[in-house]
Coordinates of C-alpha atoms in Angstrom, one line a residue:
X1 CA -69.7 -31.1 -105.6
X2 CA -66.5 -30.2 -107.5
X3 CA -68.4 -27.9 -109.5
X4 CA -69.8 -26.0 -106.0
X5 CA -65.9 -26.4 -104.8
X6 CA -64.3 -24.9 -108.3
X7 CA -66.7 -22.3 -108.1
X8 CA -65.6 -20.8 -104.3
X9 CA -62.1 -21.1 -104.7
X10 CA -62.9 -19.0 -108.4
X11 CA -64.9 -16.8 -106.1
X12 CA -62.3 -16.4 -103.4
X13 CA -59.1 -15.8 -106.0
X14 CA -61.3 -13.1 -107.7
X15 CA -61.5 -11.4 -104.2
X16 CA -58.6 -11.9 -103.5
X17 CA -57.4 -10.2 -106.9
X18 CA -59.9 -7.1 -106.1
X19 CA -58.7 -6.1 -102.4
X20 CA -55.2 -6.5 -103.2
X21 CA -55.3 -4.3 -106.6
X22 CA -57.6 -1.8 -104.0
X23 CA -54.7 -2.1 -101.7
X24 CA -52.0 -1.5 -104.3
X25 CA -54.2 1.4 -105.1
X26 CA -54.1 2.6 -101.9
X27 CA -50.6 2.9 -101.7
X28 CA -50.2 4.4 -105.0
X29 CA -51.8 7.8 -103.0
X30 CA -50.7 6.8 -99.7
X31 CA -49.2 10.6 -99.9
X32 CA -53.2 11.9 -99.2
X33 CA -53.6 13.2 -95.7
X34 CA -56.8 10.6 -94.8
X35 CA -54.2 7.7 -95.7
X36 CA -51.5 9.2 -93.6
X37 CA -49.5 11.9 -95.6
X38 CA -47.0 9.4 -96.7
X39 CA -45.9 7.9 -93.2
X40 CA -47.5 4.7 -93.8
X41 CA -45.2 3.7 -96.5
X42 CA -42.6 5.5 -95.2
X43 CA -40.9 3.1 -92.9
X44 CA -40.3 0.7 -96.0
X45 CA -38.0 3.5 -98.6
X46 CA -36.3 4.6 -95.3
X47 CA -36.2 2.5 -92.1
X48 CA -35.9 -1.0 -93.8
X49 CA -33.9 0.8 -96.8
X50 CA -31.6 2.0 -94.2
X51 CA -31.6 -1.6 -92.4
X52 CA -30.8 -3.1 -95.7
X53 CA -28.1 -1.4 -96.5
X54 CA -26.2 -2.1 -92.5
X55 CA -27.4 -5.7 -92.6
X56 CA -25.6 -6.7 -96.6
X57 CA -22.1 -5.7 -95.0
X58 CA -23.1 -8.4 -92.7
X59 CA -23.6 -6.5 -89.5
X60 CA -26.9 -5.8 -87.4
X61 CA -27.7 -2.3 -86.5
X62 CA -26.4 -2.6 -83.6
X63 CA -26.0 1.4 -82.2
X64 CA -29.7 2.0 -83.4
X65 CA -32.4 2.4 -81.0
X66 CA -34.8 1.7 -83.7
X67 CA -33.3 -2.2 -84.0
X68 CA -35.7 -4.0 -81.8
X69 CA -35.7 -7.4 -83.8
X70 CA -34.1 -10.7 -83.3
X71 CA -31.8 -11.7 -85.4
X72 CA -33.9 -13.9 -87.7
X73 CA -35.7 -10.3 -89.1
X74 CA -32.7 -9.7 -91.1
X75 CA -32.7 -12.6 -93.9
X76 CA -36.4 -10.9 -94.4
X77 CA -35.4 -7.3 -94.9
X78 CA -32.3 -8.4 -97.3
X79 CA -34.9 -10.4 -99.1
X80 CA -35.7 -7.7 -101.3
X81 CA -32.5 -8.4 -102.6
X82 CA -33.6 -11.5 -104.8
X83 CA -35.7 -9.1 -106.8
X84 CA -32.4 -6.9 -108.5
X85 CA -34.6 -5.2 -111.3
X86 CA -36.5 -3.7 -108.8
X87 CA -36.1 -1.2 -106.2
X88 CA -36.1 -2.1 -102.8
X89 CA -39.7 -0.1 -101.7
X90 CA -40.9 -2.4 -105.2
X91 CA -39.4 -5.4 -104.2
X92 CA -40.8 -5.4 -100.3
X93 CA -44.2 -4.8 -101.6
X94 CA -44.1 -7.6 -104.1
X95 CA -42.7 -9.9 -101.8
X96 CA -45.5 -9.1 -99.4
X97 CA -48.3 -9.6 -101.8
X98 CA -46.2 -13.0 -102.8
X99 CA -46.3 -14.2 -99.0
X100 CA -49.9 -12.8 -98.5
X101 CA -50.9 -15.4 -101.8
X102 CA -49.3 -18.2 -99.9
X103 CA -50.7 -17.8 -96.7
X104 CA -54.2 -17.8 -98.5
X105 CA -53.5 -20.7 -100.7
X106 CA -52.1 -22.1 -97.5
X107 CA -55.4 -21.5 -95.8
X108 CA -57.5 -22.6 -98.9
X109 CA -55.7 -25.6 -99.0
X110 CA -56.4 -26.3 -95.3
X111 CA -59.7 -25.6 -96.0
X112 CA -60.8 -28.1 -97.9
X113 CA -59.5 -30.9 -96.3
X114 CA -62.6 -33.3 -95.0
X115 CA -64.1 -31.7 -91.4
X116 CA -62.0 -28.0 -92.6
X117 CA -64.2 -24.9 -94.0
X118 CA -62.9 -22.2 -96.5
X119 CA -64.1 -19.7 -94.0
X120 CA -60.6 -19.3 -93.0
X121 CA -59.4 -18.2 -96.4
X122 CA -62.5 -15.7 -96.8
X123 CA -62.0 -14.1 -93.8
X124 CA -58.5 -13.7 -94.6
X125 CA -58.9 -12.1 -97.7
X126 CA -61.7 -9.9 -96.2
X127 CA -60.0 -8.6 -93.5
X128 CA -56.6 -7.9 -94.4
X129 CA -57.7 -4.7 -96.5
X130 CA -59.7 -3.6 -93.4
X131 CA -56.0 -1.9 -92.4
X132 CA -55.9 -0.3 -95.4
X133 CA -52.5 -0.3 -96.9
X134 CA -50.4 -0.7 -94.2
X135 CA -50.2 -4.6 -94.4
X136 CA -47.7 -4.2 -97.8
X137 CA -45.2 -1.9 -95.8
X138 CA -44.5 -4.2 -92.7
X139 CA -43.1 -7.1 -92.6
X140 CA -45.9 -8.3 -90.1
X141 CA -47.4 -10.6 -93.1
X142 CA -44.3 -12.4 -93.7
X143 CA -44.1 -13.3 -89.7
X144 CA -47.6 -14.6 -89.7
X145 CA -47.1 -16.7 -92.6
X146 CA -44.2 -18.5 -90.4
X147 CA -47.4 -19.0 -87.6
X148 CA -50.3 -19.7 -90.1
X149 CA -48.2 -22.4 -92.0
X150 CA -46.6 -24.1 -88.5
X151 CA -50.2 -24.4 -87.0
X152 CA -51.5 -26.0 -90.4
X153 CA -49.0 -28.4 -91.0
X154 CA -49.8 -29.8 -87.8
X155 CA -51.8 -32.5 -89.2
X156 CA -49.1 -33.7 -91.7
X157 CA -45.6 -33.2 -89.8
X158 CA -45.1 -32.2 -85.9
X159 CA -41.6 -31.8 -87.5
X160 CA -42.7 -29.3 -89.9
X161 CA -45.1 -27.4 -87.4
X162 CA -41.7 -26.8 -84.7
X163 CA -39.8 -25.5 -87.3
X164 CA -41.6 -23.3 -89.0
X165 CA -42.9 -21.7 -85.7
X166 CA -38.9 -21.6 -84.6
X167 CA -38.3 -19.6 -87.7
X168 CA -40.9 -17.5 -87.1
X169 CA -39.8 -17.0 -83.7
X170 CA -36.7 -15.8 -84.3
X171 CA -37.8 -13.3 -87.1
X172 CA -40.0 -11.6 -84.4
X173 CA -40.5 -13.8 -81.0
X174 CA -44.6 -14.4 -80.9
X175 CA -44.8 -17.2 -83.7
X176 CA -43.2 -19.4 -80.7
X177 CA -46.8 -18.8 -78.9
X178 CA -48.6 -21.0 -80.9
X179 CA -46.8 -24.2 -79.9
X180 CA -48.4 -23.8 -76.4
X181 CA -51.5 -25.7 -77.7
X182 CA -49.9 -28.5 -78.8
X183 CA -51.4 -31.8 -78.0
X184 CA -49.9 -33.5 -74.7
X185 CA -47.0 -36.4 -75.3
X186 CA -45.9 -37.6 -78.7
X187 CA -46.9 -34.5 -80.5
X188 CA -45.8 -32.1 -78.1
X189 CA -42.2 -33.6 -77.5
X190 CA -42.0 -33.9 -81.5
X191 CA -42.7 -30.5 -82.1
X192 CA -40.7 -28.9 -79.3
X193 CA -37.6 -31.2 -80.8
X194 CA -38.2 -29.7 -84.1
X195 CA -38.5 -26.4 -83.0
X196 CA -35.6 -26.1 -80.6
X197 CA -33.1 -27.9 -83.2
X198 CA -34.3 -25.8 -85.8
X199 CA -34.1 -22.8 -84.0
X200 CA -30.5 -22.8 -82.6
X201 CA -29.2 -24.4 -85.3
X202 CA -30.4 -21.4 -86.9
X203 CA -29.6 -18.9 -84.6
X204 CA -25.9 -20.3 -84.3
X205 CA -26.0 -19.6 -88.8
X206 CA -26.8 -15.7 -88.2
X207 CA -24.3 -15.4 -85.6
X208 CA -22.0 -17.0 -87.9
X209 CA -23.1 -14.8 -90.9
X210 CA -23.6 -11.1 -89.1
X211 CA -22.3 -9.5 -86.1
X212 CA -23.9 -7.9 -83.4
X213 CA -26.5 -10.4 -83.3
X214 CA -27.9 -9.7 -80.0
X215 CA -28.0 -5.8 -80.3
X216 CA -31.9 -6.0 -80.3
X217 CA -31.8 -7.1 -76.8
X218 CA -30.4 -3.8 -75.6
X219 CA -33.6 -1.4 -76.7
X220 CA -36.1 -3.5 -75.3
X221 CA -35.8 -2.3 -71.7
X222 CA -35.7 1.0 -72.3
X223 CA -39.4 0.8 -73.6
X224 CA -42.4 3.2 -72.1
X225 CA -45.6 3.1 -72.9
X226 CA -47.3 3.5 -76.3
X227 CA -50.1 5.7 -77.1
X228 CA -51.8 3.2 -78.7
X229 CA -51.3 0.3 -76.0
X230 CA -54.2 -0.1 -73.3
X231 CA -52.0 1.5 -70.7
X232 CA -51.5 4.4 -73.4
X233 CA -55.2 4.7 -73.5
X234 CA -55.6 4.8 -69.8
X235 CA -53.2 7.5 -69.6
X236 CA -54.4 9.4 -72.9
X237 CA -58.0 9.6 -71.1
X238 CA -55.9 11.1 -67.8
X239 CA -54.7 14.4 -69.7
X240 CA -58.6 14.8 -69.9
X241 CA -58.2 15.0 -66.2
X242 CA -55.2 17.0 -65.6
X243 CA -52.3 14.6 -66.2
X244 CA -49.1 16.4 -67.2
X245 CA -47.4 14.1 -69.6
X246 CA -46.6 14.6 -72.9
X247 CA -46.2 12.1 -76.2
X248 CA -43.0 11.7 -77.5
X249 CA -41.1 9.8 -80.6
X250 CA -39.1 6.9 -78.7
X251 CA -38.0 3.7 -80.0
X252 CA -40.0 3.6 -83.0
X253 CA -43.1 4.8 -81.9
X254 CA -45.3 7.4 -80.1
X255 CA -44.6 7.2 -76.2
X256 CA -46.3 8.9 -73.2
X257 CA -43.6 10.5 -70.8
X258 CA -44.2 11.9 -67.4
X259 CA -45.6 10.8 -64.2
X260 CA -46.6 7.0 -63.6
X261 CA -45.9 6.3 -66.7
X262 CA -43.0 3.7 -65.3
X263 CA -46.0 2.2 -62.7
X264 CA -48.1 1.9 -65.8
X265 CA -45.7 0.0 -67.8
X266 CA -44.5 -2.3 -64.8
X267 CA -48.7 -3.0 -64.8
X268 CA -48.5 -4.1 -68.2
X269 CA -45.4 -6.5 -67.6
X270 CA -47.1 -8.1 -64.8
X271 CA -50.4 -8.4 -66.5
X272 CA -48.3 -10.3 -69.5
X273 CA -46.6 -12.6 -66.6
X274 CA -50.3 -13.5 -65.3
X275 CA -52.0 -14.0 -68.9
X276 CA -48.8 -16.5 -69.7
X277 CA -49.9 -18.1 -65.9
X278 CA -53.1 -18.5 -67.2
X279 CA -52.0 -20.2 -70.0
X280 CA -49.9 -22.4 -68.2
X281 CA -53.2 -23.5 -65.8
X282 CA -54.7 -23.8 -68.7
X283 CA -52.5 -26.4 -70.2
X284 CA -52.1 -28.4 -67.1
X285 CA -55.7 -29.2 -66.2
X286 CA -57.0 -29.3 -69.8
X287 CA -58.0 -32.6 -70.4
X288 CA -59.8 -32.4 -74.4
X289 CA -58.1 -31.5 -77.4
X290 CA -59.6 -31.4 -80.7
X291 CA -58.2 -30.7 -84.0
X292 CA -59.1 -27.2 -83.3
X293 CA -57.3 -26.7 -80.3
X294 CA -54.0 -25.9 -81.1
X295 CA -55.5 -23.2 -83.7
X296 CA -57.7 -21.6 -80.7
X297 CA -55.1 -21.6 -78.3
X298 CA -52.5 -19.8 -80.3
X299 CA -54.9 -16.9 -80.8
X300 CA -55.8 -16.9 -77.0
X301 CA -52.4 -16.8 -76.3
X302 CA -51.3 -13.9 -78.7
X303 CA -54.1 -12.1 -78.1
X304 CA -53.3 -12.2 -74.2
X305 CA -50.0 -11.0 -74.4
X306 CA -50.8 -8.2 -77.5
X307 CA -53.4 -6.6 -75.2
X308 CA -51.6 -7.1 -72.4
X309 CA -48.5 -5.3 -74.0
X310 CA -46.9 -1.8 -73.7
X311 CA -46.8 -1.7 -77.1
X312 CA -49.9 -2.6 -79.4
X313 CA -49.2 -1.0 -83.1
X314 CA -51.3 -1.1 -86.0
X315 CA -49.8 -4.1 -87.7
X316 CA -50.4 -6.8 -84.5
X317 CA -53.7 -6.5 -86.1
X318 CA -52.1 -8.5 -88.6
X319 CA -51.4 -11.4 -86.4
X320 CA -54.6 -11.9 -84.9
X321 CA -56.4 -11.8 -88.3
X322 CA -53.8 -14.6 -89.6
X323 CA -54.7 -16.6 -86.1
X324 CA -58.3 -16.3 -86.6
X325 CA -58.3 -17.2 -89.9
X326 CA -56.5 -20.5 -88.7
X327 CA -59.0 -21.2 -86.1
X328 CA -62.3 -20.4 -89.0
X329 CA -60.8 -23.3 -91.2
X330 CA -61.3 -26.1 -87.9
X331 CA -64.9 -26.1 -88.0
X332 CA -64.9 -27.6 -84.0
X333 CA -62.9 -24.3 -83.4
X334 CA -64.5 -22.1 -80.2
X335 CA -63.1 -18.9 -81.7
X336 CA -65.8 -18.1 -83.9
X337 CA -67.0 -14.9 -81.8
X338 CA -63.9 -13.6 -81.2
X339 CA -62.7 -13.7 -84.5
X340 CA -65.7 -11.1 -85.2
X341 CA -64.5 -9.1 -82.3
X342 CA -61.2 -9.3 -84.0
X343 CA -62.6 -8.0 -87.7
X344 CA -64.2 -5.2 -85.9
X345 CA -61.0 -4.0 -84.2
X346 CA -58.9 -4.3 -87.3
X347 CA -61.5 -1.4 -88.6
X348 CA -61.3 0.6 -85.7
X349 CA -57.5 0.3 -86.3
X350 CA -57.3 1.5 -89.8
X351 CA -59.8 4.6 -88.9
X352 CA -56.9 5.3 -85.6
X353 CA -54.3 4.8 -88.2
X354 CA -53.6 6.8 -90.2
X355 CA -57.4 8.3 -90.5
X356 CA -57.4 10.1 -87.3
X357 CA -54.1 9.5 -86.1
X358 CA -53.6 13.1 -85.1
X359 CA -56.4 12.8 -82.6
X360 CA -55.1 9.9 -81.2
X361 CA -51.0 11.5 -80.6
X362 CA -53.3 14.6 -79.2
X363 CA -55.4 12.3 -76.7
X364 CA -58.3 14.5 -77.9
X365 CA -61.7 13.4 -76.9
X366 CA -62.0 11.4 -80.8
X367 CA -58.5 10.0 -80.3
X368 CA -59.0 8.6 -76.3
X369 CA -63.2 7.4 -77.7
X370 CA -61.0 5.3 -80.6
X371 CA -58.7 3.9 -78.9
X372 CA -61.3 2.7 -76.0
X373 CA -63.3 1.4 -78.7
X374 CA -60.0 -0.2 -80.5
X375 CA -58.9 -1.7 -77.0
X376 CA -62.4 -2.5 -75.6
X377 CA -62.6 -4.8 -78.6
X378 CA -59.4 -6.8 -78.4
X379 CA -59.7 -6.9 -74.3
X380 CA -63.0 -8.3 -75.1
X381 CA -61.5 -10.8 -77.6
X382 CA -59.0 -12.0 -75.1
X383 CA -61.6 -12.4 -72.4
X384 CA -64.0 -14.1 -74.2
X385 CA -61.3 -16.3 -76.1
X386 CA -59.5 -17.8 -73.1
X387 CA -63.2 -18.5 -71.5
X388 CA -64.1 -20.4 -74.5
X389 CA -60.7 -21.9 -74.8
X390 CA -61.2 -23.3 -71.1
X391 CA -64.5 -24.4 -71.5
X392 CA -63.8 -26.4 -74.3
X393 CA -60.5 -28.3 -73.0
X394 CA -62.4 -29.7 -70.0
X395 CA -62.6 -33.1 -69.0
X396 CA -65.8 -34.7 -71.2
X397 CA -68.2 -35.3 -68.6
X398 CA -69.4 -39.0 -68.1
X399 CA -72.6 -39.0 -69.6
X400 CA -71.6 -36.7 -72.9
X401 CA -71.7 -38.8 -75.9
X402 CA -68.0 -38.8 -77.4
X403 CA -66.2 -40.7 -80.3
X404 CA -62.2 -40.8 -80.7
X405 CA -60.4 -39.2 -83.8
X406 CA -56.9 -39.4 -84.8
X407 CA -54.6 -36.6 -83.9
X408 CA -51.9 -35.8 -86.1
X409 CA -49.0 -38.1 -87.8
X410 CA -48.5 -40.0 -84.1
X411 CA -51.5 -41.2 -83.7
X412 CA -52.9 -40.2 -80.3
X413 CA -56.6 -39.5 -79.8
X414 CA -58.4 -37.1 -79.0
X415 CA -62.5 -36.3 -77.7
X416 CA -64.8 -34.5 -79.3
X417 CA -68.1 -34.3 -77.7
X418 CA -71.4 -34.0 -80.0
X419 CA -73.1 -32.1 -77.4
X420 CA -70.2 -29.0 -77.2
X421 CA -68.2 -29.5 -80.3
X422 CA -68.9 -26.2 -81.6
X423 CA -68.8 -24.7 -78.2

């Protein structure tokens, strides 16, 4: 048996070894139009480059419409710092492929653990390449570690879990979606306490440290509605039928202008307020966690809000793979299906960026039939994952045959049922 275990983690660190050098590869020509003419990598050697250099005189940018981060994103972009010899585009790559290693030793650890699988680690190193590149020049991977390490420490510390999720949350707000799962009393109250101390106690060190710490806050409203967003492909299919409106640069990214594209973002806010209902009646009258069931609720939860967003970019791709490899190393987890749905979208992503991105800023008839297909799948996803989700958290009925496990360093219990357990 330790021979069969030596030789998948061999396996898994050869693969991983292989995509990455393919990635690294694919950033050495990142310059070739198929990979994007040099805008993938771009944002790194200018935007964060230029972020760097505002943030180490110990300010935020706070007059940039660009900024959009809370304030917890600017320790990450100075981190680049700790690497001198290098130069900053160098140094944000290597410290991504460094925090991509640790969430997958993070996940192989995880994963062999009694009742775990290593599924979660192969499916990690497998689907992160799917996006090609991009995943070294955003610092998308470093947020998910914050999520994929607070969810997995679980188990050993609620303390641990709260704070890394706080952290994350305050490098860029959705890591604080996975504590929605947690497991009701004891747990729940630990890991809230963690992650509210940690985070203000936090937040009150980068007000102390930089100024203008809330500037973020002021380019958020001002938001329309992304091309790539499902509201974006609604109206990218509508120039098709005589729509007037046109795609612009705003905010950071390609935005539709014109008529009803307020009523269509104002949809898209008030689908987000539902989904987090839904959520919250999902919490209340669940009445069954198992060890999987914080890892599957995160995911339905940050799937919910990314597809119910005005803004759905490449990288939240990113996210959802980190979530769903969470979920593969619980082998009671109901996400199995979804986390396929999730794989396929993250190559439908890398084909809409920055293949055919062209198409997709143009709405013509390949952009709009990718970005259905890109959308259909992560709609899909959050459908089916919040179903599953539901079904799984309800009460055990009477005559199901159940035994009792320990949950987490408290002690509660929780119910797994033979008959559903991989429902």
């Amino acid at each position: 048996m330790n021979a069969v275990r030596r030789h998948r983690r061999l396996v898994l660190a050869l693969a991983w070894l292989a995509t990455r050098a393919g990635m690294l590869l694919l950033l050495a020509y990142n310059s070739l139009p198929l990979l994007g003419r040099g805008g993938v990598a771009r944002e790194v050697w200018r935007l964060y480059h230029h972020w760097y250099g505002v943030l180490s005189h110990g300010a935020f940018p706070a007059h940039d419409p660009l900024w959009q981060y809370p304030p917890g994103a600017g320790p990450v972009l100075l981190a680049p710092a700790l690497l001198p010899d290098l130069t900053y585009f160098q140094a944000f790559v290597a410290l991504t492929l460094a925090t991509d290693a640790l969430i997958t030793l993070t996940l192989a650890r995880a994963g062999t653990r009694p009742g775990h699988s290593l599924r979660g680690t192969a499916y990690w190193i497998v689907g992160l390449p799917l996006l090609l590149h991009m995943p070294l020049v955003r610092y998308d991977v470093q947020v998910t570690a914050f999520a994929v390490i607070s969810l997995l420490t679980l188990s050993r510390s609620t303390r641990a879990c709260g704070a890394f999720a706080a952290l994350g949350a305050l490098v860029k707000v959705w890591p604080a979606l996975v504590l929605l799962g947690m497991p009701r009393g004891r747990t729940t109250r630990s890991v809230w306490t963690s992650a509210v101390v940690t985070g203000a106690l936090s937040l009150m060190g980068l007000v102390a440290l930089f100024n203008n710490p809330f500037a973020f806050l002021r380019q958020q409203g001002g938001r329309g509605v992304q091309i790539e967003s499902l509201g974006g492909t609604a109206l990218g299919l509508a120039t098709h039928a005589g729509w007037p409106g046109q795609v612009h640069y705003r905010y950071g990214a390609m935005e539709f202008t014109g008529p009803y594209v307020s009523a269509v973002a104002d949809a898209s806010l008030a689908l987000t307020a539902v989904a987090f209902g839904l959520l919250l009646l999902w919490r209340v009258r669940a009445r069954r966690w198992t060890d999987a069931t914080p890892f599957d609720a995160a995911l339905s939860a940050v799937l919910l809000f990314t597809v119910t967003s005005r803004v759905i970019s490449p990288q939240y791709m990113i996210w959802l793979l980190g979530l769903a490899a969470v979920c593969l190393t619980a082998r009671h987890t109901t996400q199995r299906p979804v986390a396929m749905l999730i794989l396929a979208a993250s190559a439908v992503s890398s084909v809409e960026f920055p293949v055919l991105y062209v198409d997709v800023i143009h709405s013509t008839w390949t952009g709009c039939a990718l970005m259905v297909v890109r959308n259909g799948l992560l709609a899909a996803a959050a459908v089916l994952s919040f179903v599953r989700l539901w079904r799984s958290s309800r009460a055990v009925p009477a005559t199901a045959h159940t035994r009792v496990l320990p949950s987490g360093p408290h002690g509660e219990s929780q119910q797994l049922t033979a008959a559903h357990s991989g429902a």
